[in-house]
Every structure is written in structure tokens, then in C-alpha cells.
Short mmCIF file of C-alpha atoms and ligand atoms in Angstrom, two decimals:
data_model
loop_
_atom_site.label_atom_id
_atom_site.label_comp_id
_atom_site.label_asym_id
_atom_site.label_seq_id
_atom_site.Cartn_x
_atom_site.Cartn_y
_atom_site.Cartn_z
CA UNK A 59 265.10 285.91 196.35
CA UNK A 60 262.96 283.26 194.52
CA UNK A 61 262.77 280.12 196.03
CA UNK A 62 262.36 276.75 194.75
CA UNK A 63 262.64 273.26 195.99
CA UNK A 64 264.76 271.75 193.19
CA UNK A 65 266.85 273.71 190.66
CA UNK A 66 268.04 271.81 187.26
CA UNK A 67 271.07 273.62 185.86
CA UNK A 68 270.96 272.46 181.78
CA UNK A 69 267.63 271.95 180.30
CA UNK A 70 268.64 269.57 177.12
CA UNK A 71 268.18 266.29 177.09
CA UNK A 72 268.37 265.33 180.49
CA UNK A 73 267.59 268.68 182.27
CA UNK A 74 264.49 269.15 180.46
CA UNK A 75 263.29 265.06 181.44
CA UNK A 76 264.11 266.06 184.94
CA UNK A 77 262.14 269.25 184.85
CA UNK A 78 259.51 267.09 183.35
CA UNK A 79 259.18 264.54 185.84
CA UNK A 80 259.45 266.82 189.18
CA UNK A 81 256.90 268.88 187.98
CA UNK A 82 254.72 266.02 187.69
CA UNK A 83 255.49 265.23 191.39
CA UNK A 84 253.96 268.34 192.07
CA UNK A 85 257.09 270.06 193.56
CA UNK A 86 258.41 273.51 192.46
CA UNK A 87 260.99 273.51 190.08
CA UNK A 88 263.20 275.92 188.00
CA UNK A 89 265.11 274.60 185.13
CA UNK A 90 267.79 277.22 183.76
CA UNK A 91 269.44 276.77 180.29
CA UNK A 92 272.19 279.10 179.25
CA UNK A 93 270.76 278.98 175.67
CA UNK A 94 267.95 278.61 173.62
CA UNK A 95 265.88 274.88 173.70
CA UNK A 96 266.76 273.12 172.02
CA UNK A 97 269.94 274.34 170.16
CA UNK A 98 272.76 273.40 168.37
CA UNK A 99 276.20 273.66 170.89
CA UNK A 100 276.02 270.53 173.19
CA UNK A 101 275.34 267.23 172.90
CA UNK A 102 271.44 266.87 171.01
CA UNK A 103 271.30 268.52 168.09
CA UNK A 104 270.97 266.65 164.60
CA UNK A 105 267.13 265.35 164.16
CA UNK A 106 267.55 261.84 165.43
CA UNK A 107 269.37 259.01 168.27
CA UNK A 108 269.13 255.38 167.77
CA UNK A 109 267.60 253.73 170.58
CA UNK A 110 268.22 249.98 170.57
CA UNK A 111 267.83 247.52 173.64
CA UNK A 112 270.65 244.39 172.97
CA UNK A 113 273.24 247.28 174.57
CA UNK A 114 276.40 245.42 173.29
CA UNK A 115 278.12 248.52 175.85
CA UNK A 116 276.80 246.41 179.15
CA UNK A 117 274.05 244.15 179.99
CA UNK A 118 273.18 246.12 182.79
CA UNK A 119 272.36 249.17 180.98
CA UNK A 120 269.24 246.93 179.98
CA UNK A 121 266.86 246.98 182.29
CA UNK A 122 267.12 251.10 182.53
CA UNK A 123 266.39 250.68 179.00
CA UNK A 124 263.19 248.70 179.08
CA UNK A 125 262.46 251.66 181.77
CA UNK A 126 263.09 254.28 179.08
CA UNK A 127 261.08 252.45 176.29
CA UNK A 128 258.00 252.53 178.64
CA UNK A 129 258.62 256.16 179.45
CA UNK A 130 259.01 257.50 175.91
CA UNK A 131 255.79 255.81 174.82
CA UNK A 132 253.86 257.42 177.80
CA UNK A 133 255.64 260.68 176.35
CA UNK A 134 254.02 260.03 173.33
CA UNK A 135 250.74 259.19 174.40
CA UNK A 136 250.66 262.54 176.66
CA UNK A 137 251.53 264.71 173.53
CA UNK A 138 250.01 262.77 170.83
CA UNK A 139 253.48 263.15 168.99
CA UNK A 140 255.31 260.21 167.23
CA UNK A 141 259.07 260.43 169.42
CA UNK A 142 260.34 257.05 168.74
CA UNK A 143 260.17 255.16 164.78
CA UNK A 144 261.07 251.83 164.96
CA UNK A 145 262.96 251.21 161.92
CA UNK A 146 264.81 247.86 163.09
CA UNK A 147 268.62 248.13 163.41
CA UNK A 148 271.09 246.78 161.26
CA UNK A 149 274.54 245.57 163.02
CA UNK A 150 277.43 243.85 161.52
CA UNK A 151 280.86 243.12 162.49
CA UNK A 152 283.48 240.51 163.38
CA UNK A 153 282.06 237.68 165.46
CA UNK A 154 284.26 238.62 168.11
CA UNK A 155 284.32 242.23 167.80
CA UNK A 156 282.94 243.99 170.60
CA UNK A 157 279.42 245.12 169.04
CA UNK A 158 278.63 241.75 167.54
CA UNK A 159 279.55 239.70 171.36
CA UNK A 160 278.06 242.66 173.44
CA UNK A 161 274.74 242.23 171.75
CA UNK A 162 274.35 238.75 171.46
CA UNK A 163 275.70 238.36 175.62
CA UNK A 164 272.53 241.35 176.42
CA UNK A 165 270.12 239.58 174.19
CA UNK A 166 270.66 236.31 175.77
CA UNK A 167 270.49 237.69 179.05
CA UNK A 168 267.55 239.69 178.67
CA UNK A 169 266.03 237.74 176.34
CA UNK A 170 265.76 240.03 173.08
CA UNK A 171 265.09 239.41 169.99
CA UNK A 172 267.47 239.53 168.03
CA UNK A 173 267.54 238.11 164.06
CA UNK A 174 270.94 236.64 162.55
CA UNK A 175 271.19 237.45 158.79
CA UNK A 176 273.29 235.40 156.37
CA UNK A 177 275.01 237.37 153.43
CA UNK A 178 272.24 236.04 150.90
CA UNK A 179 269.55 236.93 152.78
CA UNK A 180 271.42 240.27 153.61
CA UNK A 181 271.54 240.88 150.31
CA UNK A 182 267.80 240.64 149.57
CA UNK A 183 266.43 242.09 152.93
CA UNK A 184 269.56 245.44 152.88
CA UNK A 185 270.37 245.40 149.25
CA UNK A 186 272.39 249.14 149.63
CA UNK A 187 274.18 247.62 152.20
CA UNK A 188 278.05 245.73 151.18
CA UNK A 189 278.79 243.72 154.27
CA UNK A 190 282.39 242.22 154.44
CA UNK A 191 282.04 238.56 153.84
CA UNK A 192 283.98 238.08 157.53
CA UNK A 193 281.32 240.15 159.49
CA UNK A 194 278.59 238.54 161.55
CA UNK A 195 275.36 240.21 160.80
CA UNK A 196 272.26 240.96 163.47
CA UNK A 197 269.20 242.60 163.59
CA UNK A 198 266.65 244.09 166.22
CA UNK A 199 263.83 244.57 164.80
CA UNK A 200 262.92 246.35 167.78
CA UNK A 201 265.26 249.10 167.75
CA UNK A 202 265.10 252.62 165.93
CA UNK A 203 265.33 256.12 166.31
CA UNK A 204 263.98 259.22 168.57
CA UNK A 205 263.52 262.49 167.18
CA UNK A 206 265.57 264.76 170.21
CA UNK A 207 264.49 267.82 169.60
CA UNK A 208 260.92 266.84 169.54
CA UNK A 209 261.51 264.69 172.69
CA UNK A 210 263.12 267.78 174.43
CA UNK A 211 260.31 270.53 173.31
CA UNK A 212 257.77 267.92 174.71
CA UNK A 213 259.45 267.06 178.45
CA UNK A 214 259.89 270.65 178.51
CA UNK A 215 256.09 271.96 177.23
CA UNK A 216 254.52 269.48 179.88
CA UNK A 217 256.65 270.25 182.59
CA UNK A 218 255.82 274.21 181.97
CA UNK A 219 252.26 272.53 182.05
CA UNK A 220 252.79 270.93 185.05
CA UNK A 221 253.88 274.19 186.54
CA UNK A 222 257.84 274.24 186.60
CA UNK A 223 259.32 277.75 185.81
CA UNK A 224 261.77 277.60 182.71
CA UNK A 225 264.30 280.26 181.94
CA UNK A 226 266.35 280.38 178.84
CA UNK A 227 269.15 282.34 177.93
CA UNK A 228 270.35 282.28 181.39
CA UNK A 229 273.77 280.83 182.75
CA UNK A 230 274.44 279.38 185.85
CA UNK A 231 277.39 281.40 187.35
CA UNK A 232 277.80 279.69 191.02
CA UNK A 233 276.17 277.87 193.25
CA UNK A 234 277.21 277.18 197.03
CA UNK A 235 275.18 275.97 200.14
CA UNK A 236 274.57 276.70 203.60
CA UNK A 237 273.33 273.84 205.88
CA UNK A 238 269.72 273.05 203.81
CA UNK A 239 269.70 276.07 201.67
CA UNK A 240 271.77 276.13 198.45
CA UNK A 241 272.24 279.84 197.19
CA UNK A 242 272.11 279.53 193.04
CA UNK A 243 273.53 282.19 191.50
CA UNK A 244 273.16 282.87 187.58
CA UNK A 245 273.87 285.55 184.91
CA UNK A 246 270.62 287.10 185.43
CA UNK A 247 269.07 286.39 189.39
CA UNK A 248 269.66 284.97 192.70
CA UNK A 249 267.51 281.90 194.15
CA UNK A 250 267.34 279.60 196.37
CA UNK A 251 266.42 276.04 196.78
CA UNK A 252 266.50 272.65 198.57
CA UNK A 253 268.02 270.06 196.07
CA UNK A 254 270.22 271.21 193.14
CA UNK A 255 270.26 269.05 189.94
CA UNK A 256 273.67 269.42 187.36
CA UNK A 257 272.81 268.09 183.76
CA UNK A 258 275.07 270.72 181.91
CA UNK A 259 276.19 268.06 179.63
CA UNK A 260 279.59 269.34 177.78
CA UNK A 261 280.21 272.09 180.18
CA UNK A 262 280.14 269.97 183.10
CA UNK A 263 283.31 270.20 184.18
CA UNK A 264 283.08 274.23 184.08
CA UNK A 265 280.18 273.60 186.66
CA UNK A 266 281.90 271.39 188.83
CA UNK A 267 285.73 271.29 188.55
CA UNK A 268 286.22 268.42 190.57
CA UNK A 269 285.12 266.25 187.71
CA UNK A 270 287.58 267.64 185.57
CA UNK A 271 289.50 264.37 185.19
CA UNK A 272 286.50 262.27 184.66
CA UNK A 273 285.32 264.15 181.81
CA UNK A 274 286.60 264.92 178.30
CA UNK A 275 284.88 266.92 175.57
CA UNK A 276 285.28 265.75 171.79
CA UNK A 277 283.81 267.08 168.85
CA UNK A 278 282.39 264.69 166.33
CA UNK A 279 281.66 264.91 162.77
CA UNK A 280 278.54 264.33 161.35
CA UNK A 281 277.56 264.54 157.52
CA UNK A 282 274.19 264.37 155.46
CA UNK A 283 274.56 263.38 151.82
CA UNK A 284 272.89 262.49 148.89
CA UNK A 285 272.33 258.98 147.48
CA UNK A 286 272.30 257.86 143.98
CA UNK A 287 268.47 256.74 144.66
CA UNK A 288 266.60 258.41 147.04
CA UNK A 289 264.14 256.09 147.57
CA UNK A 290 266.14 253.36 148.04
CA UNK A 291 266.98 254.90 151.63
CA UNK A 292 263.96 256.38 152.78
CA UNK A 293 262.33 255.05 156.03
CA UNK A 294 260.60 252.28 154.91
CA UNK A 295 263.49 250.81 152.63
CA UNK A 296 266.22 251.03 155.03
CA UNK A 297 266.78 250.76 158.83
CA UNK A 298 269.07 252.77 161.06
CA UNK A 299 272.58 250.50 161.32
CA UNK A 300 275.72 250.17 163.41
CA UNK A 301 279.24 248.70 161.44
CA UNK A 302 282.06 247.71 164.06
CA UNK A 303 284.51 248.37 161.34
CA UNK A 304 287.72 246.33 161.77
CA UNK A 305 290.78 248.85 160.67
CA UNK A 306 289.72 251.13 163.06
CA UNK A 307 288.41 250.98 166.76
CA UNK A 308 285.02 252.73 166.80
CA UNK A 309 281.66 251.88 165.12
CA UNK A 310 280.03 254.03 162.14
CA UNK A 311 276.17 254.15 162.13
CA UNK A 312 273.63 256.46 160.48
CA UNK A 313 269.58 256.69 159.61
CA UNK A 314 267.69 256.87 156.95
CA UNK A 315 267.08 259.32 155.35
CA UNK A 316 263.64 261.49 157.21
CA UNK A 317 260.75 263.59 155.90
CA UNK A 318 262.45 266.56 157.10
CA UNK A 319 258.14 268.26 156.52
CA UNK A 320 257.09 266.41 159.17
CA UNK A 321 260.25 266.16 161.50
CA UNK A 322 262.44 268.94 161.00
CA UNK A 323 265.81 268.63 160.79
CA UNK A 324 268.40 268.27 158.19
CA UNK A 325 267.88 266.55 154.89
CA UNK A 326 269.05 263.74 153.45
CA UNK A 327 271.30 260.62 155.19
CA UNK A 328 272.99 261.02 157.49
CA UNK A 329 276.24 259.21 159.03
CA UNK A 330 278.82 259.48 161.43
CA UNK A 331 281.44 257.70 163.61
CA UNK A 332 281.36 256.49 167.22
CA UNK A 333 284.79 257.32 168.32
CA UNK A 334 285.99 259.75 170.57
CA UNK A 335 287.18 262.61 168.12
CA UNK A 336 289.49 265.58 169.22
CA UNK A 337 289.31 266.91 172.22
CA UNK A 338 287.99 270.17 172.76
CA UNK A 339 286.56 272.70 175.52
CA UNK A 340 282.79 273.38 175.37
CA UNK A 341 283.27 276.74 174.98
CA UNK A 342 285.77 277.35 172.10
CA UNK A 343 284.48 274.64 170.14
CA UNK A 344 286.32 274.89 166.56
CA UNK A 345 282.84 274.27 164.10
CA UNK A 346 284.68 274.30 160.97
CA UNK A 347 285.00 271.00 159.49
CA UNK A 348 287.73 270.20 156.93
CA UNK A 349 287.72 268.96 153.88
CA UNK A 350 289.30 266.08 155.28
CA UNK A 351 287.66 264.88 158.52
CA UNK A 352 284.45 264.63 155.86
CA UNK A 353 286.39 262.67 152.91
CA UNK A 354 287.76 260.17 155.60
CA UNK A 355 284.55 259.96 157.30
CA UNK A 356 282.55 259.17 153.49
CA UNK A 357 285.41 257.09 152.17
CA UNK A 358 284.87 254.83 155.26
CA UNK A 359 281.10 254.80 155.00
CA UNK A 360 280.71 254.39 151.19
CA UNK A 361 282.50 250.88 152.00
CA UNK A 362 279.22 249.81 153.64
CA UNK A 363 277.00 251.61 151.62
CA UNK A 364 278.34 252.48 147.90
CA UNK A 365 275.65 254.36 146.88
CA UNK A 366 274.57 256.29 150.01
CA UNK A 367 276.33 259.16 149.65
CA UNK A 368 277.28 260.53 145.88
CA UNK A 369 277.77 263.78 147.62
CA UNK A 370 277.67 265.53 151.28
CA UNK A 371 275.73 268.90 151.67
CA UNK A 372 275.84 269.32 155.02
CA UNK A 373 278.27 268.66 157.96
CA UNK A 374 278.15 269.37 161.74
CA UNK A 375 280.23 268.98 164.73
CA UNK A 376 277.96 267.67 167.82
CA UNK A 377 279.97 267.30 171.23
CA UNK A 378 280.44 263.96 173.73
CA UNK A 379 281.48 264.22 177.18
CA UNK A 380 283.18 261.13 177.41
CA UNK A 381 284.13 259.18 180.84
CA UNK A 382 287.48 257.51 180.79
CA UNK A 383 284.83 253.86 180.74
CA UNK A 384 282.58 255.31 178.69
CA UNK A 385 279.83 254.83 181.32
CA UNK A 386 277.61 257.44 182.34
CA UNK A 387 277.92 259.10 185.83
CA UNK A 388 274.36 259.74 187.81
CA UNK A 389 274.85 260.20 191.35
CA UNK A 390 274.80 262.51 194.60
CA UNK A 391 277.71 264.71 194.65
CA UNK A 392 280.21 263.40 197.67
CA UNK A 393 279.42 263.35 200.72
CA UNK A 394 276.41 265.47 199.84
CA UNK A 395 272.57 264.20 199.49
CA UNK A 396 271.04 267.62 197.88
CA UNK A 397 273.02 267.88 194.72
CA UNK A 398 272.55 265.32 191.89
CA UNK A 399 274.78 265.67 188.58
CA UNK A 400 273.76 262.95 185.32
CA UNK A 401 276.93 263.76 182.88
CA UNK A 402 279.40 261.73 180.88
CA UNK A 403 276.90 260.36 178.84
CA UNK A 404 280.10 259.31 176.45
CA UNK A 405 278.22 259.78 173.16
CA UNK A 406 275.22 256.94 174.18
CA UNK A 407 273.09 258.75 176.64
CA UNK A 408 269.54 260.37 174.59
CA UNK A 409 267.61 257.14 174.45
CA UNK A 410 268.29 256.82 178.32
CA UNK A 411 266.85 260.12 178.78
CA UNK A 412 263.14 259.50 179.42
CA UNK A 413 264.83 257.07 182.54
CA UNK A 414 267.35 259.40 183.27
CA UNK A 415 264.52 262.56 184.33
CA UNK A 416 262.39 260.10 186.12
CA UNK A 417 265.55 258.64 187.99
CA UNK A 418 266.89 262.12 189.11
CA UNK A 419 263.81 263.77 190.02
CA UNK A 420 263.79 260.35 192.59
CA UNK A 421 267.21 260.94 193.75
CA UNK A 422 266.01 264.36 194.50
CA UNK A 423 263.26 264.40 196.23
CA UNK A 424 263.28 260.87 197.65
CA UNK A 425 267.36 260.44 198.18
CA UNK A 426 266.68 257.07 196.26
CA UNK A 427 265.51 255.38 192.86
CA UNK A 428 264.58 251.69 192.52
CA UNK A 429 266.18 251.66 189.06
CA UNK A 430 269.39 249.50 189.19
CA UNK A 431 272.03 252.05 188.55
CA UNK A 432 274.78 251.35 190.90
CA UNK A 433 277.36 250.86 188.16
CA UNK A 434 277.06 254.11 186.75
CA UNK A 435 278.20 256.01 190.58
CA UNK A 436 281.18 258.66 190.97
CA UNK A 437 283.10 256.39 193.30
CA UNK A 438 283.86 253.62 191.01
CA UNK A 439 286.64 256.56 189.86
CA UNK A 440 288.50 256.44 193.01
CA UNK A 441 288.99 252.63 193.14
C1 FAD B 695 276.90 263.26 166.98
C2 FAD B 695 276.21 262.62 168.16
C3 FAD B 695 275.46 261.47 167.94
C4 FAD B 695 274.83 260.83 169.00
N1 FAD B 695 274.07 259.72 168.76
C5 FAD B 695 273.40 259.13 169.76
C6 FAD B 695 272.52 258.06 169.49
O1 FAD B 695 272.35 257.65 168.33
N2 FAD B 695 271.84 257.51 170.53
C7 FAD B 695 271.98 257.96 171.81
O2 FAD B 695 271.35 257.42 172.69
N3 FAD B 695 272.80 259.00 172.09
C8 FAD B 695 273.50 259.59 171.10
N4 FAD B 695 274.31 260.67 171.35
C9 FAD B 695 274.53 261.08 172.74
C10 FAD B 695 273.44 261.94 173.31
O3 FAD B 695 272.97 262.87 172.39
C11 FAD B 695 274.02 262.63 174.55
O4 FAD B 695 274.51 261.61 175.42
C12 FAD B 695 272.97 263.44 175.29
O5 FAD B 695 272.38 264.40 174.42
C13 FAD B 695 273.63 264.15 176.47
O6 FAD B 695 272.64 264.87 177.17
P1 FAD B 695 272.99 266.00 178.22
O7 FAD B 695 271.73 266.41 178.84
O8 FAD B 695 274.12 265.50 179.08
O9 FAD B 695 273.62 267.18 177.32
P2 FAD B 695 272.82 268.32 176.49
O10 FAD B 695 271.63 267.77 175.83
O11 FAD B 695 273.83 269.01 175.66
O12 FAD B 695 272.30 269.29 177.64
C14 FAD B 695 273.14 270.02 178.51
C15 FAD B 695 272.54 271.39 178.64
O13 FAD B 695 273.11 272.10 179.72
C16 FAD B 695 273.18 273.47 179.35
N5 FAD B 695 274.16 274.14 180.21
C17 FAD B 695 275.46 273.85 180.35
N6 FAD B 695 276.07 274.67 181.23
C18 FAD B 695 275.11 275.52 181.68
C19 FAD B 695 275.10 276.59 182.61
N7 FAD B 695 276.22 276.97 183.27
N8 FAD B 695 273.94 277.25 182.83
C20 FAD B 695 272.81 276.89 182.18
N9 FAD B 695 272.76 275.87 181.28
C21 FAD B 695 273.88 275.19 181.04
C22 FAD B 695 273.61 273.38 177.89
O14 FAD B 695 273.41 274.59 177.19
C23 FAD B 695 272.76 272.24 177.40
O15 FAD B 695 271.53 272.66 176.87
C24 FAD B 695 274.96 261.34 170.31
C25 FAD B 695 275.69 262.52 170.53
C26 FAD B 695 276.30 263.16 169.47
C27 FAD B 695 277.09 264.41 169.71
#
């Protein structure tokens, strides 16, 4: 039986960070992902996240994100690749509306920079943008997008360099442990190892029942169109943007429009809406979209942006794994120090995911992190 001293079960976003940074700490490692990487059926597929640092979800989700900016520019610098284009980041929305107080209350605490935009000046700076004369507008110009794919192959090309093992194509069937030793058991082998990490995203609570109740799968909707002028919403003539739209109670957002050459991807602009959508189980996902989850989802959009999107050629249904606070969950398993699980990442978690390897590989092999994330722990569910 092969033998490692930590295990990661789920190499996408956060597996394949984790694999990344315990290979670095020169420990052996085995990261095991049921499909290809990256793919399409979880959580990271669709060419690009917004990463933005005035988190209007909770101030202290800042300074893990000042951690994660640092760590995906050494990512860059070790691959030479471009992960992170900071566009700026458009947000509007009423005054009082969660978005627009959540990132003004981060910014002041953490000192951001963030630029308020009158309708005039909206008008000259965003001119395909129609902003409801009510709504407050904001923007950090410090703020963007990641490309996830890209970020994934990399953390998972240097750990491989580094000297962890990766499998593909290879499921994780059961695990159970004896005193130190925790028996792994997949589709295709037996091993053992030390430490067990859990970052199986959607199918999370297939892995570990017991966190059934904390976690629940939706599929979300997510369209590329075409505008009436191309140009007009290319990269350098329009920033990524998040509307706190006031008939309904989640946010829309979207991206320009990318050089799909150079990155991959889908083409053309692309929206969506950050709600919980309907609830479904990570493996019978239904990947049909109807012709009316898109009209509703373009009929709200074109009210921002009239001209963005003439027509949609391309939809997709990406899954969340949602926590009933919308929080993520990164912690020991109870009453046991070996096994770490990072789930619930409620539809907000890639930009956190250059933190997010670095803090589990600590919890692993040191049975600590100094990053600040005490808020995001299992028990807070039992209170
Ligand atoms: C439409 C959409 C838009 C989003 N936009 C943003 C955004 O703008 N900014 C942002 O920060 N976040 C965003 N997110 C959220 C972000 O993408 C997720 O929070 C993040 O990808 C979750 O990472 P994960 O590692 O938990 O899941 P995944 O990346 O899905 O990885 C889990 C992996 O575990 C594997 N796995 C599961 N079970 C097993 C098993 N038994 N054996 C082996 N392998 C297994 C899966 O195949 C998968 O590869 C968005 C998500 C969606 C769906």
C-alpha cells in the first residue's frame, strides 16, 4: 500500500492550492481528483472570478484577502503567467443595500480605496452602464478578475514540480482511520497516510455525511452574449461590476468581455446572478438550461447594461455549495486533528484560494495557521 503523509481528496480550486503548497514544504503528498483538471462539473469552470478586497460579505474576510493577493502574485511570478487582470470593479446599489454598506464598513476598516462615482461622471467614465438614479455607485480600482483554470493548471504543474503525486480520474470511495494511520480507499488503489485533506467542493456532503445539513448544492446560470459594439466592452473599456439589484435579493455581476486566444475560455460577455439557484445533488445535476432561466436572467441584466447583450450564444450551469451563512467552513473535522475539510465556499470562495492551500497545508502539517480564520470553524453550527 502506498503511503503518503497528507492525502487531498478534490484537486480544483482548493485541492490543487493545497497540493501546491505541501509540496513546497517538502512533504509527500497525493492529490486525487475524480475527474479531469480542470473540468467543467463543480464549482470553477467558466474562464474567470472577480477578486475584489472591500468584501461587503464581512470585514474579516479581509485580511485573508490581502494574504491571497500576495500569494497569487508570487503564483505569477513562479510561472511567468498573467492569473489576476485588474480591471477595477464597478458596484452600485441602494445606499443601504447590503453591497453598497458592506463595502464602504471593509474599506473604512481596512483602509481601501475605494472611489464614489456620481451619475455624471458615471456616465462619462461607464457609458454602457444605466445606473438607477437611487443607487449609490463605488469603485475599486483595485479589484478584477483571475483566470481559474489557469490558476488551477499552475498550483497543480508546480506542485507535480515540487514532487506531489497527482492522480486524475480517480474517486475517493472511503476513507477511515486507525489510531495515526488513515486507510484511503478510492476507485482505483488503497493508501495510506498521516493527515487527510477534504476539498471535494459540491460533493462534499457525499464525502462526509455529517455535513449534510450545512451544505446545499445549487446550480447557477451563467450566459455569454453578444453586444451591439464589441469594443465598447472589451477589457480596456469596461471593468468587471457587481449590481445589488433592488426587486430581487441577490447581486448580478459579469466581466468583460476576454481575448479568448490568449485565455481560453468562452467568448464574448459574460453575466450571471449571485443568488442561490435550485437546489440540486452534485451528481444528477440537470445541465439543460431553459429558455426561461436565460430570458429572466438577460431581461434583468440588459436593465444595467442595454446594449451588452443583443443576443446569448452560450449558457452554463456552474454549482455553489452554499452554507446556511454563506460563510465558508475550513477546519479540523471534530474532535479529530488529522483531517482538514475547506467546503461551503457559498459561491465566493476562488479568489481565497491561493490563502486557502497555504492555510490547509498549515493546519496539516503544523495543527495551526496564523491566518485569522476563526469565524469560518464547524462549531459556530452547533451554537
Ligand atoms: C457561476 C459561478 C461563479 C462564481 N464566481 C465567483 C467569483 O466571481 N469570485 C469568486 O471568488 N468565486 C466565485 N465562485 C465560487 C468559486 O468558484 C468556488 O467557491 C470555488 O471554485 C470552490 O472551490 P472548491 O475547491 O470547493 O470546489 P471545486 O473547484 O469544484 O473542486 C472540488 C473538486 O473535488 C473533486 N471531488 C469531489 N469529490 C471527489 C471524490 N470523491 N474523489 C475525488 N475527487 C473529488 C471534484 O471533482 C472537484 O474537482 C463562483 C462559482 C460559480 C459556480
Amino acid at each position: 500500500m502506498a503511503s503518503y503523509d497528507v492525502i487531498v481528496i478534490g484537486v480544483g480550486s482548493m485541492g490543487s492550492a493545497a497540493c501546491y503548497y505541501l509540496a513546497k514544504s517538502d512533504v509527500k503528498v497525493l492529490g486525487i481528483e475524480q475527474f479531469g483538471i480542470p473540468h467543467e462539473n463543480g464549482s470553477h469552470a467558466g474562464q474567470s472570478r472577480i477578486i475584489r478586497k472591500a468584501y461587503f460579505e464581512h470585514p474579516d474576510y479581509v485580511p485573508l484577502l490581502e494574504r491571497a493577493y500576495h500569494n497569487w502574485k508570487q503564483l505569477e511570478a513562479e510561472t511567468g503567467t498573467q492569473l489576476y487582470f485588474p480591471t477595477g470593479l464597478l458596484y452600485a446599489g441602494k445606499a443601504d443595500g447590503i453591497l453598497i454598506k458592506g463595502v464602504k464598513e471593509s474599506a473604512r476598516q481596512y483602509n481601501i480605496n475605494i472611489e464614489t462615482i456620481n451619475h455624471t461622471e458615471s456616465k462619462n467614465r461607464f457609458p454602457s452602464f444605466t445606473i438607477p438614479l437611487d443607487f449609490e455607485i463605488l469603485f475599486e480600482p483595485n479589484a478584477g478578475f483571475l483566470t481559474p483554470e489557469r490558476c488551477i493548471l499552475s498550483f497543480t504543474e508546480l506542485a507535480i514540480k515540487a514532487g506531489a503525486t497527482i492522480h486524475t480520474h480517480e474517486q475517493l470511495v472511503s476513507w477511515k482511520q486507525d489510531g495515526s494511520v488513515i486507510t484511503v480507499q478510492t476507485t482505483k488503489q488503497t493508501y495510506s497516510c498521516k493527515k487527510l485533506i477534504i476539498t471535494t467542493g459540491a460533493w462534499t456532503s457525499h464525502v462526509l455525511p455529517n455535513m449534510q445539513p450545512q451544505l446545499s448544492v445549487t446550480r447557477q446560470v451563467v450566459v455569454w452574449g453578444t453586444p451591439q459594439q464589441w469594443d465598447n466592452f472589451i477589457q480596456r473599456n469596461f471593468p468587471c461590476w457587481l449590481i445589488d439589484d433592488a426587486q430581487q435579493p441577490g447581486m448580478y455581476y459579469g466581466f468583460p468581455i476576454l481575448p479568448v486566444s490568449q485565455i481560453g475560455g468562452s467568448i464574448g460577455l459574460k453575466a450571471a446572478y449571485h443568488y442561490p439557484g435550485k437546489p440540486t445533488d452534485a451528481n444528477r445535476v440537470d445541465r439543460t438550461i431553459t429558455p426561461t432561466e436565460e430570458t429572466e436572467l438577460v431581461k434583468s441584466v440588459r436593465q444595467y447594461l442595454p446594449t451588452g447583450f443583443n443576443s446569448i450564444h452560450l449558457s452554463k450551469i456552474c454549482l455553489y455549495t452554499n452554507t446556511p451563512d454563506e460563510n465558508f467552513i475550513m477546519d479540523f473535522l471534530p474532535e479529530n486533528n488529522n483531517v482538514v475539510v475547506a467546503a461551503g465556499f457559498s459561491g465566493h470562495g476562488f479568489k481565497f484560494a491561493s490563502v486557502v492551500g497555504e492555510v490547509l497545508s498549515d493546519l496539516a502539517l503544523k495543527g495551526e495557521t496564523t491566518m485569522p480564520i476563526e469565524f469560518l470553524n464547524l462549531n459556530r453550527f452547533n451554537k
